[in-house]
Short mmCIF file of C-alpha atoms and ligand atoms in Angstrom, two decimals:
data_model
loop_
_atom_site.label_atom_id
_atom_site.label_comp_id
_atom_site.label_asym_id
_atom_site.label_seq_id
_atom_site.Cartn_x
_atom_site.Cartn_y
_atom_site.Cartn_z
CA MET A 1 163.96 -67.08 162.41
CA LYS A 2 164.92 -70.47 160.95
CA HIS A 3 164.36 -71.55 157.35
CA CYS A 4 163.52 -74.84 155.60
CA ASP A 5 162.08 -75.93 152.26
CA VAL A 6 159.08 -77.71 153.75
CA PHE A 7 157.67 -77.56 157.28
CA ILE A 8 155.43 -80.48 158.33
CA ILE A 9 153.08 -80.33 161.32
CA GLY A 10 152.62 -83.81 162.86
CA GLY A 11 154.37 -87.18 162.60
CA GLY A 12 151.48 -89.58 161.85
CA PRO A 13 151.39 -91.58 158.59
CA ALA A 14 150.45 -88.54 156.47
CA GLY A 15 153.36 -86.45 157.79
CA SER A 16 155.91 -89.27 157.63
CA ILE A 17 155.21 -90.28 154.03
CA ALA A 18 155.26 -86.64 152.86
CA ALA A 19 158.56 -86.05 154.68
CA ALA A 20 160.15 -89.24 153.34
CA LYS A 21 159.28 -88.41 149.74
CA LEU A 22 160.56 -84.84 149.99
CA VAL A 23 163.87 -85.62 151.70
CA GLN A 24 164.60 -88.41 149.23
CA ALA A 25 164.31 -85.78 146.48
CA GLY A 26 166.96 -83.72 148.27
CA TYR A 27 164.82 -81.10 150.03
CA ASP A 28 165.26 -79.80 153.52
CA VAL A 29 162.29 -80.90 155.68
CA LYS A 30 161.50 -79.95 159.27
CA LEU A 31 158.82 -82.04 161.02
CA VAL A 32 157.48 -81.02 164.43
CA GLU A 33 155.52 -83.56 166.50
CA ARG A 34 153.67 -82.62 169.68
CA GLN A 35 153.92 -85.98 171.44
CA VAL A 36 156.60 -88.51 172.47
CA PHE A 37 156.63 -91.58 170.20
CA PRO A 38 155.51 -94.33 170.45
CA ARG A 39 152.07 -92.85 171.12
CA PHE A 40 148.62 -94.44 170.92
CA VAL A 41 146.24 -93.47 168.13
CA ILE A 42 143.11 -95.29 167.00
CA GLY A 43 142.90 -96.83 163.49
CA GLU A 44 144.59 -100.22 163.32
CA SER A 45 143.38 -101.92 160.15
CA LEU A 46 145.09 -101.02 156.86
CA LEU A 47 144.13 -101.50 153.20
CA PRO A 48 146.27 -102.86 150.31
CA ARG A 49 146.50 -99.38 148.75
CA CYS A 50 148.61 -98.41 151.82
CA ASN A 51 151.18 -101.02 150.84
CA GLN A 52 151.43 -99.59 147.33
CA LEU A 53 151.87 -96.03 148.61
CA LEU A 54 154.52 -97.12 151.14
CA ASN A 55 156.27 -99.09 148.41
CA ASP A 56 156.33 -96.03 146.12
CA ALA A 57 157.90 -94.01 148.96
CA ASN A 58 160.54 -96.73 149.69
CA MET A 59 158.97 -97.29 153.10
CA LEU A 60 157.38 -100.73 152.68
CA ASP A 61 160.60 -102.62 153.50
CA SER A 62 160.79 -101.27 157.05
CA ILE A 63 157.10 -102.02 157.64
CA GLU A 64 157.48 -105.56 156.29
CA ALA A 65 160.56 -106.07 158.43
CA ALA A 66 158.56 -105.08 161.53
CA GLY A 67 156.43 -108.23 161.02
CA PHE A 68 152.92 -106.87 161.44
CA GLN A 69 149.88 -109.17 161.18
CA PHE A 70 149.07 -110.10 157.56
CA LYS A 71 145.58 -108.95 156.54
CA GLY A 72 144.05 -110.74 153.55
CA GLY A 73 140.53 -109.38 153.54
CA VAL A 74 137.38 -108.31 155.34
CA ALA A 75 134.29 -110.19 156.50
CA PHE A 76 130.87 -108.83 157.41
CA GLN A 77 128.40 -110.78 159.54
CA THR A 78 125.15 -110.38 161.42
CA GLY A 79 124.87 -113.82 162.99
CA ARG A 80 122.40 -114.87 160.25
CA GLU A 81 124.15 -113.39 157.21
CA PHE A 82 127.78 -113.53 156.18
CA GLU A 83 129.93 -112.17 153.35
CA ILE A 84 133.68 -112.19 152.93
CA PHE A 85 135.86 -110.20 150.53
CA HIS A 86 139.33 -111.61 149.86
CA PHE A 87 141.67 -108.80 148.77
CA ASP A 88 143.24 -110.98 146.06
CA ASN A 89 139.91 -111.24 144.22
CA ASN A 90 139.76 -107.67 142.89
CA LEU A 91 139.78 -105.88 139.53
CA GLY A 92 143.49 -106.58 139.01
CA GLU A 93 144.90 -104.05 141.48
CA PRO A 94 148.67 -104.24 142.06
CA PHE A 95 148.59 -104.96 145.83
CA ASN A 96 146.40 -107.69 147.34
CA SER A 97 147.02 -107.62 151.08
CA SER A 98 147.81 -105.34 153.96
CA PHE A 99 148.45 -105.36 157.71
CA GLN A 100 146.70 -105.06 161.06
CA VAL A 101 148.91 -102.76 163.13
CA LYS A 102 149.20 -101.37 166.60
CA ARG A 103 149.45 -97.78 165.48
CA GLU A 104 151.89 -96.81 168.20
CA LEU A 105 154.39 -99.24 166.59
CA PHE A 106 153.45 -98.64 162.93
CA ASP A 107 153.55 -94.84 163.15
CA HIS A 108 156.85 -94.98 165.02
CA GLU A 109 158.40 -97.21 162.33
CA LEU A 110 157.31 -94.77 159.61
CA LEU A 111 158.59 -91.72 161.44
CA LYS A 112 161.93 -93.42 162.23
CA ASP A 113 162.21 -94.29 158.55
CA ALA A 114 161.48 -90.68 157.50
CA GLU A 115 164.13 -89.55 160.00
CA ARG A 116 166.70 -92.08 158.70
CA LYS A 117 166.07 -90.78 155.20
CA GLY A 118 167.00 -87.25 156.35
CA THR A 119 163.97 -85.54 157.95
CA ASP A 120 164.77 -83.19 160.83
CA VAL A 121 162.23 -84.46 163.41
CA GLU A 122 161.54 -82.62 166.67
CA PHE A 123 159.33 -84.30 169.29
CA GLU A 124 157.35 -82.72 172.13
CA SER A 125 157.16 -79.40 170.33
CA GLU A 126 153.88 -77.87 169.29
CA VAL A 127 152.84 -75.60 166.45
CA THR A 128 150.90 -72.77 168.05
CA ALA A 129 150.49 -70.13 165.32
CA TYR A 130 150.76 -69.67 161.55
CA ASP A 131 150.99 -66.60 159.32
CA PRO A 132 149.72 -67.77 155.89
CA ASP A 133 150.92 -64.68 153.99
CA ALA A 134 154.54 -64.79 155.17
CA ASN A 135 154.38 -68.61 155.55
CA ILE A 136 155.82 -68.43 159.04
CA VAL A 137 155.11 -71.17 161.58
CA THR A 138 155.44 -70.58 165.33
CA VAL A 139 156.58 -73.50 167.49
CA LYS A 140 156.60 -73.86 171.26
CA THR A 141 159.51 -76.19 172.01
CA LYS A 142 159.82 -78.86 174.69
CA GLN A 143 161.84 -76.38 176.77
CA GLY A 144 159.07 -73.77 176.46
CA ASP A 145 160.98 -71.55 173.99
CA ILE A 146 159.19 -69.92 171.05
CA GLU A 147 160.78 -70.47 167.63
CA THR A 148 159.68 -69.38 164.17
CA TYR A 149 160.25 -71.10 160.84
CA GLN A 150 159.85 -69.72 157.37
CA ALA A 151 159.18 -72.42 154.79
CA LYS A 152 158.49 -72.54 151.07
CA LYS A 153 155.57 -74.90 151.79
CA VAL A 154 153.76 -75.91 154.98
CA ILE A 155 152.09 -79.33 155.13
CA ASP A 156 149.56 -79.72 157.92
CA ALA A 157 149.50 -83.41 158.92
CA SER A 158 148.32 -82.76 162.48
CA GLY A 159 145.45 -85.29 162.35
CA TYR A 160 142.88 -84.78 165.11
CA GLY A 161 144.93 -81.71 166.22
CA ARG A 162 143.57 -79.96 163.05
CA VAL A 163 146.08 -77.14 163.50
CA LEU A 164 145.56 -75.05 160.34
CA PRO A 165 141.78 -75.65 160.05
CA ARG A 166 141.49 -74.23 163.59
CA LEU A 167 143.97 -71.36 163.16
CA LEU A 168 142.65 -70.32 159.72
CA ASN A 169 138.97 -71.02 160.36
CA LEU A 170 138.79 -73.67 157.63
CA ASP A 171 136.57 -76.17 159.46
CA ALA A 172 133.28 -77.07 157.77
CA LYS A 173 130.35 -78.98 159.23
CA PRO A 174 130.69 -82.72 158.48
CA LYS A 175 127.65 -84.16 156.72
CA LEU A 176 127.67 -87.50 158.54
CA ALA A 177 125.64 -88.12 161.73
CA LEU A 178 127.46 -87.81 165.07
CA ARG A 179 128.81 -91.21 166.03
CA ARG A 180 131.04 -92.56 168.76
CA ALA A 181 133.45 -95.45 169.17
CA THR A 182 133.87 -97.46 172.40
CA PHE A 183 136.93 -99.70 172.29
CA CYS A 184 139.60 -101.75 174.08
CA ARG A 185 142.13 -104.52 173.48
CA VAL A 186 141.63 -108.10 174.67
CA GLN A 187 143.56 -111.35 174.81
CA ASN A 188 142.43 -114.96 174.36
CA ASP A 189 139.79 -114.51 171.69
CA VAL A 190 138.72 -117.47 169.58
CA ARG A 191 139.92 -116.71 166.04
CA PRO A 192 138.68 -118.24 162.78
CA THR A 193 140.51 -121.44 161.83
CA ASP A 194 139.83 -121.29 158.06
CA GLY A 195 142.82 -119.08 157.18
CA THR A 196 140.97 -115.80 157.74
CA ASP A 197 142.27 -115.27 161.28
CA GLY A 198 144.17 -112.14 160.13
CA TYR A 199 141.11 -110.57 158.46
CA ILE A 200 139.09 -107.77 159.98
CA TYR A 201 135.63 -109.05 160.95
CA VAL A 202 132.82 -106.51 161.12
CA ASP A 203 129.77 -107.58 163.13
CA VAL A 204 126.46 -105.80 162.50
CA TYR A 205 124.57 -105.38 165.77
CA GLY A 206 120.77 -105.53 166.09
CA ASP A 207 118.85 -103.75 163.36
CA ASN A 208 122.01 -102.01 162.08
CA ASP A 209 122.08 -100.05 165.38
CA ALA A 210 125.84 -100.48 165.80
CA TRP A 211 128.76 -102.43 164.42
CA ILE A 212 131.76 -104.06 166.06
CA TRP A 213 135.31 -104.12 164.69
CA ASN A 214 137.46 -107.20 165.40
CA ILE A 215 141.08 -106.44 164.50
CA PRO A 216 143.58 -109.22 165.35
CA PHE A 217 147.28 -108.47 165.97
CA ASN A 218 150.11 -110.95 165.57
CA ASP A 219 150.82 -111.13 169.32
CA GLY A 220 147.43 -112.67 170.20
CA ILE A 221 145.91 -109.32 171.19
CA THR A 222 142.72 -108.19 169.41
CA SER A 223 141.26 -104.70 169.16
CA VAL A 224 137.50 -104.64 169.63
CA GLY A 225 135.48 -101.47 169.09
CA ILE A 226 131.80 -100.62 168.89
CA VAL A 227 130.55 -97.79 166.68
CA CYS A 228 127.04 -96.35 167.05
CA THR A 229 125.21 -93.05 167.28
CA GLU A 230 125.56 -91.05 170.46
CA ALA A 231 121.77 -91.49 170.93
CA PHE A 232 122.02 -95.31 170.80
CA PHE A 233 124.81 -95.27 173.40
CA GLN A 234 122.88 -92.87 175.66
CA SER A 235 119.78 -95.07 175.49
CA PHE A 236 121.62 -97.70 177.58
CA ASN A 237 122.54 -95.29 180.38
CA MET A 238 125.75 -97.27 180.95
CA THR A 239 129.44 -96.50 181.43
CA ASP A 240 131.74 -97.13 178.44
CA ASP A 241 132.94 -100.32 180.09
CA ALA A 242 129.46 -101.71 180.82
CA PHE A 243 128.23 -100.75 177.34
CA TRP A 244 131.21 -102.53 175.68
CA ASP A 245 130.51 -105.68 177.76
CA HIS A 246 126.81 -105.59 176.99
CA ILE A 247 127.16 -105.20 173.22
CA VAL A 248 130.00 -107.70 172.82
CA HIS A 249 128.27 -110.35 174.91
CA THR A 250 124.87 -109.99 173.23
CA HIS A 251 126.06 -110.27 169.61
CA PRO A 252 125.87 -113.91 168.46
CA CYS A 253 129.33 -113.89 166.79
CA ALA A 254 131.19 -111.61 169.22
CA LYS A 255 129.78 -113.52 172.22
CA GLU A 256 131.36 -116.70 170.87
CA ARG A 257 134.66 -115.07 169.86
CA TYR A 258 135.20 -113.39 173.24
CA LYS A 259 133.79 -116.07 175.54
CA ASN A 260 137.20 -116.65 177.19
CA ALA A 261 138.74 -113.25 176.47
CA SER A 262 139.90 -110.68 179.00
CA LYS A 263 140.48 -106.97 178.55
CA ILE A 264 144.09 -105.83 178.74
CA ASN A 265 143.35 -102.11 179.07
CA ASP A 266 140.56 -99.75 180.07
CA VAL A 267 137.68 -99.25 177.67
CA GLY A 268 138.15 -95.90 175.91
CA SER A 269 135.82 -93.85 173.76
CA LEU A 270 135.89 -91.15 171.11
CA SER A 271 133.06 -89.18 169.62
CA GLY A 272 132.50 -86.47 167.05
CA TYR A 273 135.51 -87.59 165.01
CA SER A 274 134.06 -86.90 161.53
CA ALA A 275 135.62 -83.74 160.12
CA ALA A 276 135.43 -81.63 156.99
CA VAL A 277 137.12 -78.50 155.69
CA LYS A 278 136.16 -75.63 153.38
CA LYS A 279 139.42 -75.91 151.43
CA LEU A 280 142.25 -78.48 151.27
CA TYR A 281 144.98 -75.98 150.39
CA GLY A 282 146.02 -72.31 150.33
CA ASP A 283 148.74 -70.38 148.49
CA ASN A 284 151.46 -71.65 150.80
CA PHE A 285 150.01 -74.64 152.64
CA VAL A 286 148.23 -77.93 152.10
CA LEU A 287 146.15 -80.06 154.48
CA VAL A 288 146.71 -83.83 154.46
CA GLY A 289 145.28 -86.85 156.31
CA ASN A 290 142.86 -86.26 159.15
CA ALA A 291 143.77 -82.58 159.28
CA SER A 292 141.58 -82.37 156.17
CA GLU A 293 138.60 -84.73 155.88
CA PHE A 294 137.71 -87.74 158.01
CA LEU A 295 134.57 -89.73 157.34
CA ASP A 296 134.05 -92.80 159.46
CA PRO A 297 135.99 -95.89 160.54
CA VAL A 298 133.73 -98.56 159.00
CA PHE A 299 135.83 -99.29 155.89
CA SER A 300 139.24 -98.62 157.50
CA SER A 301 139.95 -95.87 154.98
CA GLY A 302 141.64 -93.34 157.32
CA VAL A 303 145.30 -94.35 157.05
CA THR A 304 144.92 -95.06 153.32
CA LEU A 305 143.60 -91.54 152.70
CA ALA A 306 146.28 -90.11 155.03
CA LEU A 307 149.04 -91.87 153.04
CA GLU A 308 147.44 -91.00 149.69
CA SER A 309 147.05 -87.30 150.51
CA GLY A 310 150.50 -87.06 152.13
CA SER A 311 152.00 -88.73 149.11
CA VAL A 312 150.19 -86.63 146.46
CA ALA A 313 150.83 -83.41 148.40
CA ALA A 314 154.55 -84.27 148.53
CA ASP A 315 154.69 -85.02 144.79
CA LEU A 316 152.98 -81.72 143.93
CA THR A 317 155.16 -79.77 146.37
CA LEU A 318 158.24 -81.29 144.74
CA ARG A 319 157.09 -80.10 141.33
CA GLU A 320 156.44 -76.62 142.72
CA LEU A 321 159.89 -76.50 144.36
CA GLN A 322 161.37 -77.45 140.99
CA GLY A 323 159.68 -74.42 139.40
CA ASP A 324 156.64 -76.11 137.85
CA THR A 325 153.15 -74.57 138.16
CA VAL A 326 150.74 -76.78 140.09
CA ASP A 327 146.98 -76.52 139.88
CA TRP A 328 146.19 -77.46 143.48
CA GLN A 329 142.44 -77.39 142.85
CA THR A 330 142.36 -80.04 140.14
CA GLU A 331 145.55 -81.94 140.91
CA TYR A 332 145.05 -82.14 144.67
CA GLU A 333 141.63 -81.17 146.00
CA ASP A 334 139.50 -82.55 143.14
CA TYR A 335 141.63 -85.72 143.01
CA MET A 336 141.37 -86.35 146.75
CA MET A 337 137.66 -85.57 146.85
CA ARG A 338 136.97 -88.11 144.07
CA GLY A 339 138.35 -90.92 146.26
CA ILE A 340 136.86 -89.56 149.47
CA ASN A 341 133.43 -89.38 147.82
CA VAL A 342 133.56 -93.07 146.83
CA PHE A 343 134.12 -93.96 150.49
CA ARG A 344 131.46 -91.41 151.51
CA GLU A 345 128.86 -93.23 149.38
CA PHE A 346 129.93 -96.56 150.90
CA VAL A 347 129.71 -95.13 154.44
CA GLU A 348 126.30 -93.53 153.90
CA SER A 349 124.87 -96.62 152.25
CA TRP A 350 126.31 -98.79 155.03
CA TYR A 351 124.44 -96.83 157.69
CA ASP A 352 121.15 -96.56 155.76
CA GLY A 353 121.30 -100.29 154.96
CA ARG A 354 121.65 -100.14 151.14
CA LEU A 355 125.18 -101.52 151.17
CA GLN A 356 124.22 -104.36 153.48
CA THR A 357 121.48 -105.31 151.01
CA ILE A 358 124.25 -105.64 148.41
CA PHE A 359 126.78 -107.35 150.70
CA PHE A 360 124.38 -109.95 152.01
CA THR A 361 122.53 -110.81 148.81
CA GLU A 362 123.14 -114.46 147.99
CA HIS A 363 123.65 -114.21 144.25
CA LYS A 364 126.34 -111.66 143.51
CA ASP A 365 127.87 -111.33 140.09
CA GLU A 366 131.62 -112.05 140.30
CA ARG A 367 132.54 -108.77 138.59
CA ILE A 368 130.46 -106.84 141.17
CA LYS A 369 132.19 -108.66 143.99
CA GLN A 370 135.60 -107.83 142.51
CA SER A 371 134.58 -104.18 142.09
CA ILE A 372 133.49 -103.97 145.74
CA THR A 373 136.73 -105.67 146.82
CA SER A 374 138.73 -103.05 144.92
CA VAL A 375 136.97 -100.26 146.82
CA LEU A 376 137.42 -102.11 150.13
CA SER A 377 141.14 -102.40 149.24
CA GLY A 378 141.42 -98.61 148.96
CA TYR A 379 141.56 -98.50 145.14
CA VAL A 380 139.03 -95.68 144.87
CA TRP A 381 140.51 -93.96 141.83
CA ASN A 382 140.34 -96.86 139.35
CA PRO A 383 138.15 -95.52 136.48
CA LYS A 384 137.39 -99.08 135.35
CA ASN A 385 135.38 -99.59 138.54
CA TYR A 386 131.68 -98.67 138.23
CA PHE A 387 131.58 -97.97 142.00
CA VAL A 388 134.32 -95.39 141.43
CA LYS A 389 132.89 -93.82 138.27
CA SER A 390 129.36 -93.33 139.64
CA PRO A 391 129.24 -94.44 143.28
CA THR A 392 125.65 -93.44 144.08
CA ALA A 393 124.22 -94.73 140.80
CA ALA A 394 126.11 -98.01 141.17
CA VAL A 395 124.83 -98.63 144.69
CA ASN A 396 121.25 -97.57 143.93
CA THR A 397 120.99 -99.56 140.69
CA LEU A 398 122.22 -102.70 142.38
CA VAL A 399 119.89 -102.29 145.34
CA ALA A 400 116.94 -101.76 142.98
CA MET A 401 117.86 -104.92 141.04
CA ILE A 402 118.17 -106.96 144.23
CA GLU A 403 114.88 -105.63 145.60
CA SER A 404 113.01 -106.28 142.34
CA SER A 405 114.32 -109.85 142.14
CA LYS A 406 112.75 -110.44 145.56
CA GLN A 407 109.26 -109.36 144.34
CA PRO A 408 106.85 -112.26 143.88
CA VAL A 409 106.05 -112.91 140.21
P1 LIG B 501 147.49 -88.80 163.07
O1 LIG B 501 147.82 -90.23 162.95
O2 LIG B 501 146.41 -88.41 164.01
O3 LIG B 501 148.82 -88.00 163.40
C1 LIG B 501 148.81 -86.61 163.62
C2 LIG B 501 149.98 -86.23 164.52
O4 LIG B 501 150.02 -84.80 164.63
C3 LIG B 501 149.86 -86.76 165.93
O5 LIG B 501 150.97 -87.58 166.25
C4 LIG B 501 149.77 -85.50 166.81
O6 LIG B 501 150.44 -85.64 168.04
C5 LIG B 501 150.44 -84.45 165.93
N1 LIG B 501 149.99 -83.09 166.24
C6 LIG B 501 148.73 -82.67 166.50
N2 LIG B 501 148.70 -81.36 166.76
C7 LIG B 501 149.99 -80.92 166.68
C8 LIG B 501 150.62 -79.65 166.86
N3 LIG B 501 149.92 -78.56 167.21
N4 LIG B 501 151.96 -79.56 166.68
C9 LIG B 501 152.68 -80.68 166.35
N5 LIG B 501 152.15 -81.89 166.19
C10 LIG B 501 150.81 -82.03 166.33
N6 LIG B 501 141.92 -95.67 159.92
C11 LIG B 501 142.31 -96.80 159.31
O7 LIG B 501 143.03 -96.74 158.31
N7 LIG B 501 141.92 -98.03 159.80
C12 LIG B 501 141.10 -98.16 160.87
O8 LIG B 501 140.79 -99.30 161.27
C13 LIG B 501 140.64 -96.98 161.50
N8 LIG B 501 139.84 -97.05 162.60
C14 LIG B 501 139.42 -95.89 163.19
C15 LIG B 501 138.54 -95.96 164.28
C16 LIG B 501 138.06 -94.78 164.85
C17 LIG B 501 137.09 -94.85 165.98
C18 LIG B 501 138.48 -93.52 164.35
C19 LIG B 501 137.97 -92.25 164.96
C20 LIG B 501 139.38 -93.46 163.30
C21 LIG B 501 139.84 -94.63 162.71
N9 LIG B 501 140.74 -94.58 161.63
C22 LIG B 501 141.10 -95.73 161.00
C23 LIG B 501 141.26 -93.30 161.12
C24 LIG B 501 142.70 -93.03 161.57
O9 LIG B 501 142.74 -92.92 162.97
C25 LIG B 501 143.20 -91.72 160.96
O10 LIG B 501 142.67 -91.54 159.68
C26 LIG B 501 144.73 -91.63 160.87
O11 LIG B 501 145.30 -91.72 162.14
C27 LIG B 501 145.13 -90.31 160.20
O12 LIG B 501 146.52 -90.19 160.16
P2 LIG B 501 147.21 -88.75 160.15
O13 LIG B 501 148.63 -88.96 159.81
O14 LIG B 501 146.40 -87.82 159.33
O15 LIG B 501 147.04 -88.21 161.65
#
């Protein structure tokens, strides 16, 4: 049996930031990653809060040096209606921009950085079992050998692998409807010429039946994905490829943007990606990133929440290793759920149309716009923001005001 201070399952953003923080504090960290890097993973649009978290972990320099596409905001459009949120017009948050990233490159940069800082990284090895009482992790190595590790803390950052939720029966039923994403990368799209070419554009399709993400990279390639319910997709009786073509070429904005574009890879799809857990931690382990909760891609919150949870889990683990008592319920689970629930309200009100009523109303108070921008920037813990303090009440009150102002007098 081998020993380490902290054992981390998975080398995505959540695992890398946790590892980097712990090794910089002088602890001995083993990180096991199932795949060879660089590896593809979906989720290419980041939020300004990511930059702050990477900065706090001394990891922003290597990401900036990699020269990813600058992202200054987010635009929503239907073809008739349009609204744009510039990240620098927020409630005074410290970071005002982020990046659009090919995740295979971004995740590799982060993991290399964590390794340079002292993490013992092992690729192509898979965690296959876990004993929560003895805190012993079983690993099947690349060579097919079985090794065991005893750690003081285990951090599960296995993303869609959901290692500990599966092994410890922690999965809960997600509350959101079953949706699917159909996506590919293209070249030769027509980008905006007003300085927003690096922004993510979100196109609402039909009567809010689907939405399209347009995520531009700095090498002229753009990621284009369609998100809808499984039932909407099935109603077309088409292959992924034919469905992607049909939706993109029948949306007034996408049709124009991709009129000369060509696909550079096969159209892929993913469904049933929303996930929830009964508990975010146990006596000896903590779940971070997508191994815990994942809502929906519409506000690009996944990597932000992965970095936030990896970062907070590392800070709390550090305190525990130094002999401090940590209240994981209030300091980790309740904290994370507060931010997740702000995004949950945004996601639910996006799909039932309330949020679009707010986004596309013509007369928006500047303070409301700044508050929405702060949420869309990933600042979902700022108590000065009404959308953070009372997300449902904030959305419903605004919708009611907008609706009543439309009533004839
Ligand atoms: P991951 O990045 O998934 O990394 C987990 C790692 O663990 C993997 O490398 C995997 O190989 C490894 N692993 C798994 N099992 C094992 C095992 N048994 N042993 C060892 N290693 C293991 N987020 C955004 O921020 N912006 C977006 O625009 C966005 N778009 C999205 C679109 C769609 C359709 C979906 C479904 C998600 C999107 N997301 C987006 C979410 C984003 O993909 C995730 O939130 C993010 O990748 C989570 O990072 P992570 O570090 O938790 O996990």
